[in-house]
Short mmCIF file of C-alpha atoms and ligand atoms in Angstrom, two decimals:
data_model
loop_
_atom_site.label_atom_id
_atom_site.label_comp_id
_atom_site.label_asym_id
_atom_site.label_seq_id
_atom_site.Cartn_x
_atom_site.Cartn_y
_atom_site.Cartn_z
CA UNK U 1 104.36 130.59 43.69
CA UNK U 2 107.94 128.37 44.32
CA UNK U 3 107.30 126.85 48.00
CA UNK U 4 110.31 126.16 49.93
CA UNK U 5 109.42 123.12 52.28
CA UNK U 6 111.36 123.47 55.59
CA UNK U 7 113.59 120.77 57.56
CA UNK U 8 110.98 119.08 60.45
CA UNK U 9 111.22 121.13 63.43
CA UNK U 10 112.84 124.27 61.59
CA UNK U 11 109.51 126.33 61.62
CA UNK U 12 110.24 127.21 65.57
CA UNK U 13 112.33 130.03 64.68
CA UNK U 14 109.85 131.32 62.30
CA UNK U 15 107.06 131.38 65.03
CA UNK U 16 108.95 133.06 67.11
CA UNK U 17 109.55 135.73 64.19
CA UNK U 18 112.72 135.41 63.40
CA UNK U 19 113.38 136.66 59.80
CA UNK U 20 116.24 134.80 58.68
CA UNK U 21 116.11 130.55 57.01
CA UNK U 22 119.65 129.28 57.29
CA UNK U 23 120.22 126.97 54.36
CA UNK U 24 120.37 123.77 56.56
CA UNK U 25 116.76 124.56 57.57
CA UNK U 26 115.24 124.26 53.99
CA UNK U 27 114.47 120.50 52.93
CA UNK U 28 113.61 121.32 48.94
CA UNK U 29 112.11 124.40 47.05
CA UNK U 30 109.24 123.25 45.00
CA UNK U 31 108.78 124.84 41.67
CA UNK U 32 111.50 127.56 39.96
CA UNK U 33 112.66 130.53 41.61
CA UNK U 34 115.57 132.89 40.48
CA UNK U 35 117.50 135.01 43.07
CA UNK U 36 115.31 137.36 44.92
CA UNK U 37 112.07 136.01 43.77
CA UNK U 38 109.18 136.01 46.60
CA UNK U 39 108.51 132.12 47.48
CA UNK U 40 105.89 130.55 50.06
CA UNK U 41 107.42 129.39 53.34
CA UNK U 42 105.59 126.15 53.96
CA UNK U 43 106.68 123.96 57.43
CA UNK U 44 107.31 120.02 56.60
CA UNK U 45 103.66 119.14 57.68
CA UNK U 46 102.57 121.61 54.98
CA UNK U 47 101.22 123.93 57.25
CA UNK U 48 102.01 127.53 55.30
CA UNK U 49 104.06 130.43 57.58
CA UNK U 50 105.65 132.90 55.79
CA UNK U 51 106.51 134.35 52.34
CA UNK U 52 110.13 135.43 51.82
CA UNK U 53 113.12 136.21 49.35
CA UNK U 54 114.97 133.49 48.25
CA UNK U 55 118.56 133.82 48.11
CA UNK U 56 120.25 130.37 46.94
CA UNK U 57 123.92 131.43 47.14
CA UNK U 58 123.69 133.06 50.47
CA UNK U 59 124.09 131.00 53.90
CA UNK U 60 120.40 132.97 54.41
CA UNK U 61 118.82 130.91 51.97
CA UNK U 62 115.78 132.94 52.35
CA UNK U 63 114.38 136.39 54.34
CA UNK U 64 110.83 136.31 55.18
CA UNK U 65 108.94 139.57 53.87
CA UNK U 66 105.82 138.61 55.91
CA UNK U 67 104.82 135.91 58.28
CA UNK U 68 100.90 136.43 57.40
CA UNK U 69 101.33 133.69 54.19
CA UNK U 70 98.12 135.63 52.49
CA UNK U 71 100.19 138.61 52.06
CA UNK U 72 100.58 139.62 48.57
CA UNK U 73 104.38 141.09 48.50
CA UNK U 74 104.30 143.62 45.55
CA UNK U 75 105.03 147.35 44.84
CA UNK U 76 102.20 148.29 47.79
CA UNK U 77 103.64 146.29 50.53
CA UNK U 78 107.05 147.56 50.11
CA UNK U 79 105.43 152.02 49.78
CA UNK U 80 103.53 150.69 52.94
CA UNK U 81 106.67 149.01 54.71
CA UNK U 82 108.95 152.30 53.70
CA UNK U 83 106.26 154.52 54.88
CA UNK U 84 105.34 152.84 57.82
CA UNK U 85 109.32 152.82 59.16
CA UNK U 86 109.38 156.96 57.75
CA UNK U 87 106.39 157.41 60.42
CA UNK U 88 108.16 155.13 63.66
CA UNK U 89 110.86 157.73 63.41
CA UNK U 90 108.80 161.06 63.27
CA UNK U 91 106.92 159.37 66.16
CA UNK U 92 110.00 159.92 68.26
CA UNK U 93 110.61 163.63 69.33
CA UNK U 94 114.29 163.17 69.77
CA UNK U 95 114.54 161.59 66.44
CA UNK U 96 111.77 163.91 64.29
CA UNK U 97 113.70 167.02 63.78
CA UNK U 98 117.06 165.13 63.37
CA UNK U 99 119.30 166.41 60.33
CA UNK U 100 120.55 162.96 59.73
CA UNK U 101 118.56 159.87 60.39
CA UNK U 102 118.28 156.58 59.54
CA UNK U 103 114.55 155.56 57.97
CA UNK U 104 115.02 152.09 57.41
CA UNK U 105 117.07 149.94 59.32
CA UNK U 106 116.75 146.00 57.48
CA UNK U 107 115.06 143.53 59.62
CA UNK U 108 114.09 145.36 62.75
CA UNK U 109 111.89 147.75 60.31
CA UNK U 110 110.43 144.43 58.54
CA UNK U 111 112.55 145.11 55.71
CA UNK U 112 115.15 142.89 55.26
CA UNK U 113 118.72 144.06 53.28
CA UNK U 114 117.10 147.69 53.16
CA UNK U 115 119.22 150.47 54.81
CA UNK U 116 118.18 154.28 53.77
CA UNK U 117 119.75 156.75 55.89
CA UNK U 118 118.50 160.60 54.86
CA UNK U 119 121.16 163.46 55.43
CA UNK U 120 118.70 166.86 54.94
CA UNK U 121 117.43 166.73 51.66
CA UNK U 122 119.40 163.47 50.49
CA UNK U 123 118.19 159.82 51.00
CA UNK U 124 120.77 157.08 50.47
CA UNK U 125 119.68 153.61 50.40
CA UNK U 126 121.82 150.31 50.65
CA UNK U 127 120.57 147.24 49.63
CA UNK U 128 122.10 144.34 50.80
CA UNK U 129 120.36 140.83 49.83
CA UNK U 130 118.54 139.58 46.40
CA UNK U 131 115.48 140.27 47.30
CA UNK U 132 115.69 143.65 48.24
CA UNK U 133 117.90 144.05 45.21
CA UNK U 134 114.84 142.68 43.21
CA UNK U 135 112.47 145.22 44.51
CA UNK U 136 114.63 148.48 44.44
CA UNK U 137 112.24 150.48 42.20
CA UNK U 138 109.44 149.89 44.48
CA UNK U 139 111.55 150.61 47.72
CA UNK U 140 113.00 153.68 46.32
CA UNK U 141 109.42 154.67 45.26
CA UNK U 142 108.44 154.35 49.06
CA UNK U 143 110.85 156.68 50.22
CA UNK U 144 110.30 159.07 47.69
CA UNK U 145 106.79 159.24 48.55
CA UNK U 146 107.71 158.72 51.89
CA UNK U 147 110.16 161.61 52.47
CA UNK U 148 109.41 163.88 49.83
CA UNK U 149 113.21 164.18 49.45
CA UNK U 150 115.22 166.15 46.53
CA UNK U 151 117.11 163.43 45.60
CA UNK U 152 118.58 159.37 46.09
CA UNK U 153 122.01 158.25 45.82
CA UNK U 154 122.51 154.09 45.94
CA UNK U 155 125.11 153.17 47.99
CA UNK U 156 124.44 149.28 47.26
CA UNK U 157 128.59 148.52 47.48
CA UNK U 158 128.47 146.60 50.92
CA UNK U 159 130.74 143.53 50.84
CA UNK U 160 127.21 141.52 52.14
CA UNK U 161 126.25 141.52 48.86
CA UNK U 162 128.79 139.46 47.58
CA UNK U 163 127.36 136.12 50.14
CA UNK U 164 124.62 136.70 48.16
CA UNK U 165 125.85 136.85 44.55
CA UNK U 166 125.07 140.57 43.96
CA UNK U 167 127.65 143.26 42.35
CA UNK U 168 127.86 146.36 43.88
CA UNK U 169 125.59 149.15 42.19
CA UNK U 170 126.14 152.74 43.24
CA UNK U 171 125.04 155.93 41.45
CA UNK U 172 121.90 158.55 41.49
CA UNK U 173 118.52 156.56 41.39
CA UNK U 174 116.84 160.49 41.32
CA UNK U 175 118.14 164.15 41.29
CA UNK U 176 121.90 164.11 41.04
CA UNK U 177 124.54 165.83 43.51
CA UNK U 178 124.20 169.18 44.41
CA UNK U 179 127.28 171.46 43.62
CA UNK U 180 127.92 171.70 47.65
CA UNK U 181 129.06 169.73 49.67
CA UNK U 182 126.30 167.66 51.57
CA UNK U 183 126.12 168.55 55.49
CA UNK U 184 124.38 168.09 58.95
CA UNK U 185 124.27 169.33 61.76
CA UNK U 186 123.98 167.35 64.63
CA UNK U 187 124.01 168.60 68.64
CA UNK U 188 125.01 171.78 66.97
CA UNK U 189 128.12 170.77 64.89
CA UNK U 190 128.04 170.78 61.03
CA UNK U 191 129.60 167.83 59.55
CA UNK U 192 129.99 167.45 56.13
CA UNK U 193 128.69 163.87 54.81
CA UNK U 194 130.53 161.96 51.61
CA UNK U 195 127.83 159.72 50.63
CA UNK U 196 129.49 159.08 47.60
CA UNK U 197 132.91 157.92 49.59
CA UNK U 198 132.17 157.58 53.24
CA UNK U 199 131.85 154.84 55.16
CA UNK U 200 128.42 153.04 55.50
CA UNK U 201 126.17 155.67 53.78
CA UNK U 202 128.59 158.21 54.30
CA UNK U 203 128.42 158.99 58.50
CA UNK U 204 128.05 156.78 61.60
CA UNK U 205 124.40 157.74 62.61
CA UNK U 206 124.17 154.92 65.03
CA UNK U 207 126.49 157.08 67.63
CA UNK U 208 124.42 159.94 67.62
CA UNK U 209 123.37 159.85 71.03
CA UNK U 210 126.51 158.96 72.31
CA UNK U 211 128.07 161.82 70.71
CA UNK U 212 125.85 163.93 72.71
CA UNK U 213 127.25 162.03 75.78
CA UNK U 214 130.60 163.05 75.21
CA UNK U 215 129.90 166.38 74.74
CA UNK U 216 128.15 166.46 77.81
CA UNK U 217 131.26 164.67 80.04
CA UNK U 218 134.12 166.31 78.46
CA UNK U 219 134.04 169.74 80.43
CA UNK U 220 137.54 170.22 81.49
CA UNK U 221 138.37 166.95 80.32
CA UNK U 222 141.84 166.25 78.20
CA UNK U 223 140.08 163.68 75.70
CA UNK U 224 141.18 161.21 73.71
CA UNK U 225 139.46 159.91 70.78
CA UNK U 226 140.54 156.77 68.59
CA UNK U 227 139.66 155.74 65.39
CA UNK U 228 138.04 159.59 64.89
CA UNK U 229 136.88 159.16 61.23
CA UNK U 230 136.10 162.41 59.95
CA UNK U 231 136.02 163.57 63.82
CA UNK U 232 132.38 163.00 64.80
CA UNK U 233 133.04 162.56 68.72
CA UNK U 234 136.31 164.85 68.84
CA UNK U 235 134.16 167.80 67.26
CA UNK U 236 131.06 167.06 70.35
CA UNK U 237 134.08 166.68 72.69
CA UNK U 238 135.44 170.43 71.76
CA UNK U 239 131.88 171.58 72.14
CA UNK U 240 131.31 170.21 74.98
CA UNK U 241 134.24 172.19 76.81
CA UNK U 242 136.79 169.47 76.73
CA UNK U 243 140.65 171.31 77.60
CA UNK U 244 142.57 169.38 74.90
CA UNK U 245 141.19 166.67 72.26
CA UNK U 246 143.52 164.54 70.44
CA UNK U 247 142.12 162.16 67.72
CA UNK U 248 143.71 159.53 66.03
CA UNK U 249 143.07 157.29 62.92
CA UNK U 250 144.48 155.92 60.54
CA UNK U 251 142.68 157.02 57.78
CA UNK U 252 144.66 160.33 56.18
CA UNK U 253 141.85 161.11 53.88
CA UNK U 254 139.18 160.63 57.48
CA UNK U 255 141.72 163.21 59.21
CA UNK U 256 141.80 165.68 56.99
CA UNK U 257 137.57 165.20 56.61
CA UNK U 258 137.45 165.79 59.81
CA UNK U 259 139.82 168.92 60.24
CA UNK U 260 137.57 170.17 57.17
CA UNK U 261 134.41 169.47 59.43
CA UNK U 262 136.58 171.54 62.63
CA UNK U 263 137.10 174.23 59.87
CA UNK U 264 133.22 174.50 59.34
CA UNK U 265 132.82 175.18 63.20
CA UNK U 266 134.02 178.20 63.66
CA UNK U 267 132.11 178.30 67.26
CA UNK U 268 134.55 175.61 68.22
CA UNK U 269 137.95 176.20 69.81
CA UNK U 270 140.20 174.51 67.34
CA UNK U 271 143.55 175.14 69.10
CA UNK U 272 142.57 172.83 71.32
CA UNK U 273 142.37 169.78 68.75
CA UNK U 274 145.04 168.00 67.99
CA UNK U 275 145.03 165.09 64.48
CA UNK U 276 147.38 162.49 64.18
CA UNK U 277 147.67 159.99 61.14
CA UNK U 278 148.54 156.52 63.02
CA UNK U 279 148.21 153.04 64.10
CA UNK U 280 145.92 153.13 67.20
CA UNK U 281 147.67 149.84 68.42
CA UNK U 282 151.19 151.63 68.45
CA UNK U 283 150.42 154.97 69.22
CA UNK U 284 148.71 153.84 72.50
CA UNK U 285 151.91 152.35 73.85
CA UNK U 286 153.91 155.69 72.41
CA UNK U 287 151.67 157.94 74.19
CA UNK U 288 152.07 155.73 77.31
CA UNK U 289 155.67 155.45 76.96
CA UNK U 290 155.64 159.34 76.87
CA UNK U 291 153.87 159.02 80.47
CA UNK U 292 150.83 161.11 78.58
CA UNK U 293 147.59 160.71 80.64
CA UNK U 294 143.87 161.86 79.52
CA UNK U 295 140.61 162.33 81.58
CA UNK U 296 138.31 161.09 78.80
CA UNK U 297 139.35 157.92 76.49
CA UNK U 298 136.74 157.35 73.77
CA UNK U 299 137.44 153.91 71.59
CA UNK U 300 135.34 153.63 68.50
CA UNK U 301 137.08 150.74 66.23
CA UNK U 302 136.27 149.35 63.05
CA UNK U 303 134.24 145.82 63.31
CA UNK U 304 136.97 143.71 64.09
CA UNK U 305 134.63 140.82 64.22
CA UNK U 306 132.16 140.29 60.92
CA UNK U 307 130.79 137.12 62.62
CA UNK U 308 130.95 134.81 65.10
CA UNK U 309 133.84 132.82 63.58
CA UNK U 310 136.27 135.98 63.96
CA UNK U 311 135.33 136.35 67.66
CA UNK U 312 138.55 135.00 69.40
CA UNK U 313 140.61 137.15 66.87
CA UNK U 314 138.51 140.09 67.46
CA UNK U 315 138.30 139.15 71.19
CA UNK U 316 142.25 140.04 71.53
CA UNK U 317 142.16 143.08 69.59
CA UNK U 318 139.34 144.45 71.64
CA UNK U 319 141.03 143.41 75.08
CA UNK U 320 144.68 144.83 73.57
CA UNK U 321 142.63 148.47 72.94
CA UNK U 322 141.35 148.74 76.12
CA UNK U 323 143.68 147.80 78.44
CA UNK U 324 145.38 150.85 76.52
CA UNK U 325 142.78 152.47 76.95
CA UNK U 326 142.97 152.28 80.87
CA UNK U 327 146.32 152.84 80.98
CA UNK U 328 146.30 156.31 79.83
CA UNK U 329 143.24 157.10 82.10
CA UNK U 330 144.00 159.48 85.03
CA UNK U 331 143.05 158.74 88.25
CA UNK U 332 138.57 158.95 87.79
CA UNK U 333 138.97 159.10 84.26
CA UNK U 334 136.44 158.56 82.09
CA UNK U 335 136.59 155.47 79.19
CA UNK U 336 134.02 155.31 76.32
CA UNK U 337 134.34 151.70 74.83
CA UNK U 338 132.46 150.43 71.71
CA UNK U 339 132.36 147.06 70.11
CA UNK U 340 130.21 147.52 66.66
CA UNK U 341 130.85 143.60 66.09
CA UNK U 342 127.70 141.65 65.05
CA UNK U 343 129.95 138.18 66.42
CA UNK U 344 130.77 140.04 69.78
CA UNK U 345 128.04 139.94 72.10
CA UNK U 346 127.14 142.36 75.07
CA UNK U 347 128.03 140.02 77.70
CA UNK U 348 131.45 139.00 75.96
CA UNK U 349 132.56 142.50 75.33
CA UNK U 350 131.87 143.27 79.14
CA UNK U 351 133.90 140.44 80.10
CA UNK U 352 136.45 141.20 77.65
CA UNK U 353 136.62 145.41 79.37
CA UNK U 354 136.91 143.58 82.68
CA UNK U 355 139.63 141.51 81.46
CA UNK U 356 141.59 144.65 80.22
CA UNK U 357 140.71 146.68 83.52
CA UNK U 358 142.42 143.84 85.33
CA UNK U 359 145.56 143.78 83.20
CA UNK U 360 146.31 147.29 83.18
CA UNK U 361 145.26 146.77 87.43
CA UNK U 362 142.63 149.07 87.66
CA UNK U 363 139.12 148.95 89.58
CA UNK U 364 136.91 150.15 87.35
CA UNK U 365 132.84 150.89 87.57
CA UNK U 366 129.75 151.29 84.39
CA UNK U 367 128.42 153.86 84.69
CA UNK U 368 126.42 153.19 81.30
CA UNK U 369 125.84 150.56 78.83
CA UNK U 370 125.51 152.32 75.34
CA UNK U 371 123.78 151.36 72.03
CA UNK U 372 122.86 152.85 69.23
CA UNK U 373 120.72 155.39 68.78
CA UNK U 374 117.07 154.74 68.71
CA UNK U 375 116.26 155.35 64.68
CA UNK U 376 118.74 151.77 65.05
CA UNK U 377 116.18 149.83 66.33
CA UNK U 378 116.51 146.15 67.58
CA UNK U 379 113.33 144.48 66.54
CA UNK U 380 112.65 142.12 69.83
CA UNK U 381 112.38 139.07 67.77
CA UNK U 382 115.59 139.78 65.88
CA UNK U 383 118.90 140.03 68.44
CA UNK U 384 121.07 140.07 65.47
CA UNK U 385 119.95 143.63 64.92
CA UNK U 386 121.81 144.40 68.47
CA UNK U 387 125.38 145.25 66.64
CA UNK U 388 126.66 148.60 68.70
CA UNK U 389 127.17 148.09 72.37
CA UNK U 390 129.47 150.35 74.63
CA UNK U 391 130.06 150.77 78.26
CA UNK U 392 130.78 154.35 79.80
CA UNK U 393 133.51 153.22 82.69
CA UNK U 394 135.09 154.95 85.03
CA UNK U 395 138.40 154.06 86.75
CA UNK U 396 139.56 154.43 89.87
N1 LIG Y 1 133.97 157.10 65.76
C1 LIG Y 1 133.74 157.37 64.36
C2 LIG Y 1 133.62 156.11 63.53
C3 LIG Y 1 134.83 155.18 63.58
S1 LIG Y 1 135.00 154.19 62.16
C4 LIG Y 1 132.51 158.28 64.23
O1 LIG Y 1 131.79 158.52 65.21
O2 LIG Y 1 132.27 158.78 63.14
C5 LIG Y 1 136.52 153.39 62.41
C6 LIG Y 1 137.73 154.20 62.01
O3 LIG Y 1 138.88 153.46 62.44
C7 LIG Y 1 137.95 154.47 60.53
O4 LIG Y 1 138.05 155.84 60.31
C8 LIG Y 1 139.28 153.77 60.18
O5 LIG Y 1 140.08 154.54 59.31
C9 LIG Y 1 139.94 153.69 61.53
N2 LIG Y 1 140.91 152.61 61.75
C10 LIG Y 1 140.78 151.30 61.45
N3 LIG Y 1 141.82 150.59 61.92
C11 LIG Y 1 142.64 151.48 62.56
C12 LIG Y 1 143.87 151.37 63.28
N4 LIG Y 1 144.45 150.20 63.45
N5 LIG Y 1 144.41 152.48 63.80
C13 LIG Y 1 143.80 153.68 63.64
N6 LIG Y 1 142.64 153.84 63.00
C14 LIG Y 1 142.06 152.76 62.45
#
């Protein structure tokens, strides 16, 4: 087996179990390994630690499989990996019966640049780095075994995959698409999923629980959601009771997704919605300049910040949303803020919501810091895994 002899002093992060060996930790690889082969971790007193997938064009030169370095890494580790993040979730009563659920969530299920997100009877996997590219048959076996599912759809397009070298690969791995349209339900609603199309695998699983949230605050409420999609929290919100919801995007083919999804509700009121195709940064200010107020503002953006180096950028954006966002809050109104930037931490976005509750000069309280939900796990050793954080305010 290759061995890829660390920098002195760069094994600390790897007894502390942190997955990830940034390429200006690895002294030399010893022996031949092409991308995504299995190599032996091995400190620079030659004291073995891990094995892991190298990955010589990525910034991750390597992701460790397994930190026991006597662990064979072949088609059995990865069924028992796979099987053994299938069984955390059914483990979890809120998370067992779940329509749509994520199985495998990279490093925090020991799996790193292995996403497989199941809608029903449909597993879609994404695979994000060389070596889990390398060992797709044997990962895709897993969940097969694992889930007993009707079919697999690849959905290996990420743009991650091109710091590592990889083209995108999409299509059916097993069965093929079923002549309706895929759909969950979640809290209740039917959505329809595009696994195909969609964003991510197709639906934003990680704000499950906080679409239940919504629903449950937006009795009464006159709600406004931006950056809707295909109208996952709008659709809660009009379940919930809210008095008016009006979502906007920017997205024409997400809007008229999510009117379809409204149209498969018929339980939900949908003269209360209200779509508009626009530019959350300008609409805000037109809806303020019309002296329009709401009770509930929910702010779900796009990753405005990959990384760490587009933080100050992303910073701005964030702070220019949300003091928006407090502006059109009535008096005890409700915002909903989410930051779903890897490079913007939880203590930086809170400062950056205070900063906008000052500029738009209003006291504001949490009332809840939000995450994703819990088939998202954060594996303690692994922060990075922490992406989603919100705060539920509310304004004075
Ligand atoms: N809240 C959604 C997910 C939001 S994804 C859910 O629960 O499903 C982010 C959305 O923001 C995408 O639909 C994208 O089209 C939209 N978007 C990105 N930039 C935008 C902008 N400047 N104005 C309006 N919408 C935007």
């Amino acid at each position: 087996m290759p061995q890829l002899i660390l920098q002195p002093g760069k094994e600390r992060s790897l007894f502390r179990r942190h997955p990830w060996i940034f390429a200006g930790s690895v002294a030399r690889l010893d022996g031949r390994a092409r991308p995504g082969d299995t190599v032996d971790v091995v400190a620079a007193n030659g004291r073995p630690l891990a094995r892991a997938a190298w990955s010589p064009q990525s910034q991750i030169r390597a992701r460790v499989w397994t930190f026991d370095p006597e662990e064979t890494v072949d088609d059995a580790f990865f069924k028992r990996r796979v099987a053994a993040a299938v069984a955390r979730r059914e483990a979890i009563p809120g998370l067992a019966g779940q329509d749509g659920l994520r199985l495998i969530h990279g490093e925090s299920d020991g799996l790193p640049g292995v996403i497989a997100d199941r809608y029903g009877d449909t597993v879609v996997v994404q695979l994000t780095a060389a070596g889990s590219d390398k060992w797709r048959k044997a990962i895709v076996g897993g969940l097969h075994k694992a889930t007993g599912c009707a079919r697999i759809y690849e959905r290996s397009d990420s743009e991650v995959r091109k710091l590592e070298g990889l083209a995108p690969v999409t299509g059916w791995l097993f069965g093929e698409a079923s002549g309706t349209p895929l759909s969950i339900v979640e809290h209740g609603v039917r959505m329809n999923v595009d696994v195909v199309g969609g964003h991510k695998t197709g639906f934003y699983l990680d704000q499950r629980d906080n679409r239940l949230l919504t629903r449950e605050l937006a009795a009464g409420r006159s709600t406004l959601n931006c950056f809707c999609y295909t109208g996952g929290f709008s659709l809660q919100a009009l379940a919930g009771g809210a008095a008016s919801v009006l979502s906007i995007d920017s997205s024409g083919p997400a809007l008229a997704s999510a009117a379809g999804n409204l149209a498969l509700n018929p339980q939900l009121d949908a003269a209360r919605a209200e779509w508009r195709e626009a530019d959350v940064f300008t609409e805000l200010r037109a809806l303020r300049a019309d002296g329009r107020r709401f009770d509930l503002v929910i702010l779900d953006p796009p990753k405005f910040a990959p990384s760490a180096a587009h933080a100050e950028r992303a910073a701005r954006a964030y702070k220019d949303i949300n003091v928006l966002g407090f502006r059109l809050l009535n008096p005890g109104g409700l915002l909903m803020t989410y930051s779903c930037s890897g490079g913007i931490g939880l203590e930086l976005f809170q400062d950056i919501v205070a900063g906008a509750a000052v500029d738009a000069a209003r006291d504001a309280r949490i009332l809840r810091r939000l995450a994703a939900a819990p088939d998202h796990p954060v594996a303690l050793h692994f922060g990075e895994g922490e992406y989603l954080k919100g705060l539920l305010v509310q304004a004075d």
